[in-house]
Each structure stands twice: as structure tokens, then as C-alpha cells.
mmCIF file of C-alpha atoms in Angstrom:
data_model
loop_
_atom_site.group_PDB
_atom_site.id
_atom_site.type_symbol
_atom_site.label_atom_id
_atom_site.label_comp_id
_atom_site.label_asym_id
_atom_site.label_seq_id
_atom_site.Cartn_x
_atom_site.Cartn_y
_atom_site.Cartn_z
ATOM 1 C CA MET A 4 37.166 67.006 62.794
ATOM 2 C CA PRO A 5 39.292 64.652 64.934
ATOM 3 C CA TYR A 6 42.676 65.482 66.446
ATOM 4 C CA ILE A 7 45.959 64.349 64.982
ATOM 5 C CA VAL A 8 46.985 61.414 67.166
ATOM 6 C CA LYS A 9 50.382 60.019 68.104
ATOM 7 C CA PRO A 10 51.659 58.073 65.095
ATOM 8 C CA ILE A 11 53.713 55.569 67.123
ATOM 9 C CA ASN A 12 53.532 53.814 70.443
ATOM 10 C CA ARG A 13 56.045 55.321 72.914
ATOM 11 C CA ASN A 14 57.011 51.850 74.106
ATOM 12 C CA GLN A 15 57.825 50.701 70.607
ATOM 13 C CA ALA A 16 61.509 50.260 69.778
ATOM 14 C CA VAL A 17 62.675 52.576 67.012
ATOM 15 C CA ILE A 18 66.058 52.041 65.414
ATOM 16 C CA ASN A 19 67.625 55.400 64.674
ATOM 17 C CA THR A 20 71.129 56.854 64.841
ATOM 18 C CA LEU A 21 72.191 60.169 66.316
ATOM 19 C CA ASP A 22 73.919 60.911 63.020
ATOM 20 C CA SER A 23 70.653 60.613 61.107
ATOM 21 C CA MET A 24 68.953 63.034 63.514
ATOM 22 C CA VAL A 25 71.543 65.819 63.047
ATOM 23 C CA GLU A 26 71.016 67.859 59.890
ATOM 24 C CA TRP A 27 73.889 67.934 57.405
ATOM 25 C CA ASP A 28 74.091 71.715 57.565
ATOM 26 C CA SER A 29 73.919 71.851 61.374
ATOM 27 C CA ILE A 30 76.288 74.117 63.306
ATOM 28 C CA ALA A 31 77.135 71.044 65.399
ATOM 29 C CA ARG A 32 78.819 69.442 62.383
ATOM 30 C CA VAL A 33 80.789 72.642 61.714
ATOM 31 C CA ILE A 34 81.949 72.813 65.340
ATOM 32 C CA ASP A 35 82.875 69.120 65.329
ATOM 33 C CA CYS A 36 85.016 69.513 62.219
ATOM 34 C CA PHE A 37 86.573 72.797 63.418
ATOM 35 C CA VAL A 38 87.678 71.386 66.792
ATOM 36 C CA ASP A 39 88.938 68.138 65.262
ATOM 37 C CA HIS A 40 91.308 70.152 63.061
ATOM 38 C CA ILE A 41 92.942 72.446 65.624
ATOM 39 C CA ASP A 42 95.907 71.605 67.829
ATOM 40 C CA LEU A 43 94.768 72.205 71.394
ATOM 41 C CA LYS A 44 98.223 71.630 72.854
ATOM 42 C CA GLU A 45 99.684 74.310 70.609
ATOM 43 C CA MET A 46 96.916 76.699 71.649
ATOM 44 C CA GLY A 47 97.792 76.180 75.331
ATOM 45 C CA PHE A 48 94.892 74.066 76.555
ATOM 46 C CA GLU A 49 95.454 72.063 79.731
ATOM 47 C CA LYS A 50 95.301 68.278 80.022
ATOM 48 C CA THR A 51 95.799 67.592 76.321
ATOM 49 C CA GLU A 52 97.838 64.511 77.242
ATOM 50 C CA PRO A 53 95.965 61.879 79.263
ATOM 51 C CA SER A 54 97.301 61.078 82.723
ATOM 52 C CA PHE A 55 97.757 57.469 83.748
ATOM 53 C CA GLU A 56 97.024 58.228 87.399
ATOM 54 C CA GLY A 57 93.649 58.793 88.976
ATOM 55 C CA ARG A 58 90.307 58.972 87.237
ATOM 56 C CA PRO A 59 90.495 59.843 83.540
ATOM 57 C CA CYS A 60 89.419 63.377 82.666
ATOM 58 C CA TYR A 61 87.223 64.383 79.758
ATOM 59 C CA ASP A 62 88.940 64.992 76.445
ATOM 60 C CA PRO A 63 89.536 68.746 76.033
ATOM 61 C CA GLN A 64 88.271 68.459 72.447
ATOM 62 C CA SER A 65 84.871 67.286 73.688
ATOM 63 C CA MET A 66 84.695 70.042 76.276
ATOM 64 C CA LEU A 67 85.668 72.646 73.677
ATOM 65 C CA LYS A 68 82.955 71.384 71.328
ATOM 66 C CA LEU A 69 80.436 71.787 74.129
ATOM 67 C CA TYR A 70 81.594 75.337 74.867
ATOM 68 C CA LEU A 71 81.598 76.393 71.227
ATOM 69 C CA TYR A 72 78.091 74.994 70.818
ATOM 70 C CA GLY A 73 76.959 76.895 73.905
ATOM 71 C CA TYR A 74 78.688 80.065 72.675
ATOM 72 C CA ARG A 75 76.982 79.811 69.301
ATOM 73 C CA ASN A 76 73.549 79.066 70.814
ATOM 74 C CA ASN A 77 73.665 81.504 73.761
ATOM 75 C CA ILE A 78 73.940 78.803 76.393
ATOM 76 C CA ARG A 79 76.401 80.257 78.899
ATOM 77 C CA SER A 80 75.501 78.494 82.146
ATOM 78 C CA SER A 81 77.433 75.353 83.076
ATOM 79 C CA ARG A 82 74.230 73.842 84.428
ATOM 80 C CA LYS A 83 72.401 74.533 81.164
ATOM 81 C CA LEU A 84 75.278 73.014 79.198
ATOM 82 C CA GLU A 85 75.061 69.952 81.464
ATOM 83 C CA ALA A 86 71.328 69.718 80.720
ATOM 84 C CA ALA A 87 72.010 70.070 76.978
ATOM 85 C CA CYS A 88 74.216 66.964 77.147
ATOM 86 C CA VAL A 89 71.112 64.984 78.116
ATOM 87 C CA THR A 90 68.358 66.697 76.111
ATOM 88 C CA ASN A 91 69.953 68.159 72.977
ATOM 89 C CA ILE A 92 70.483 65.667 70.141
ATOM 90 C CA GLU A 93 73.190 67.782 68.473
ATOM 91 C CA VAL A 94 75.194 67.946 71.709
ATOM 92 C CA MET A 95 74.767 64.199 72.273
ATOM 93 C CA TRP A 96 76.034 63.625 68.735
ATOM 94 C CA MET A 97 79.058 65.938 69.148
ATOM 95 C CA LEU A 98 80.097 64.471 72.493
ATOM 96 C CA GLY A 99 79.306 60.872 71.619
ATOM 97 C CA GLY A 100 76.957 60.572 74.577
ATOM 98 C CA LEU A 101 79.335 61.998 77.199
ATOM 99 C CA ARG A 102 77.598 63.716 80.115
ATOM 100 C CA PRO A 103 80.031 65.907 82.056
ATOM 101 C CA ASP A 104 78.594 67.507 85.173
ATOM 102 C CA PHE A 105 78.311 71.266 85.642
ATOM 103 C CA ARG A 106 81.387 71.450 87.868
ATOM 104 C CA THR A 107 83.594 69.745 85.259
ATOM 105 C CA ILE A 108 82.242 72.105 82.608
ATOM 106 C CA SER A 109 82.829 75.129 84.849
ATOM 107 C CA ASP A 110 86.365 74.021 85.754
ATOM 108 C CA PHE A 111 87.236 73.610 82.074
ATOM 109 C CA ARG A 112 86.118 77.201 81.457
ATOM 110 C CA LYS A 113 88.057 78.466 84.486
ATOM 111 C CA ASP A 114 91.250 76.576 83.579
ATOM 112 C CA ASN A 115 91.199 77.606 79.920
ATOM 113 C CA ALA A 116 89.558 81.057 79.935
ATOM 114 C CA ASP A 117 92.178 82.831 77.815
ATOM 115 C CA ASN A 118 92.466 79.936 75.370
ATOM 116 C CA LEU A 119 88.693 79.806 74.942
ATOM 117 C CA LYS A 120 88.628 83.487 73.976
ATOM 118 C CA GLU A 121 91.199 82.874 71.258
ATOM 119 C CA VAL A 122 89.327 79.847 69.916
ATOM 120 C CA PHE A 123 86.058 81.813 69.894
ATOM 121 C CA LYS A 124 87.751 84.534 67.830
ATOM 122 C CA GLU A 125 89.134 81.996 65.358
ATOM 123 C CA PHE A 126 85.787 80.219 65.121
ATOM 124 C CA GLN A 127 83.944 83.486 64.577
ATOM 125 C CA LYS A 128 86.306 84.378 61.720
ATOM 126 C CA GLY A 129 85.740 81.043 60.019
ATOM 127 C CA ALA A 130 82.017 80.795 60.730
ATOM 128 C CA LEU A 131 81.103 84.095 59.094
#
């Protein structure tokens, strides 16, 4: 009996959206909605207002989504979270294609450690 072969040519263009590749009941959609509906400034997160000087920083909402996704999926390393931004479709969907480097991810954790703990507690309450 023959093998199952590749159904498409890898060089063929395929029109697909990230949204169509993320399941409707995915934890990524829950995290996205949860973070979009909390007030990060009120919770004490840094850099919630964009600065008009220097290079723009990443939106704290995007970074929080990345951390919550990592928390939920046991991805703790900043380098592994950086890799997930490139390889994981759900992360690409949540962040809209942003690719922060490991140092930016690590600094966000360091600068907002206490706030992250509180958000994790709130998320855990709502997710169960």
C-alpha cells in the first residue's frame, strides 16, 4: 500500500487568515478578551501611556497576553516565549504578528512582577 503523500505543493500560495486557524474555543481567545477588558493603568502596570520620545515600546496589553498564554501553557522562559511569537499560531494571532525579543519580554516581567501575580490570580478565578 502506498504512503500518504503531501496534498499541496509547499511553494503554492494559500490564502488563509490567522483568525481561521485559531479554534473558537481556544484559550488564546479567552486571554485576548480577558486582557482587552481590564484596566492595566488601574492595576499598576508601567508604560500604559505611550511616550512620544525615543523608540515606541510594546503595548503592555500585548505583553500581558503573551505572559498569560505562557502561564497557561507552562512556557516560563523568555526565550521560549520569544520563539512562540514566531512558531505558535495562537500567539501570532493574539499579538497581531508582533515579535518582541527575549530581553523585552524579560524586562516586562521584571518591571511588573507584582502586577502579573495579581492578574494571574484574577485570570485563574475567571478561567476555572
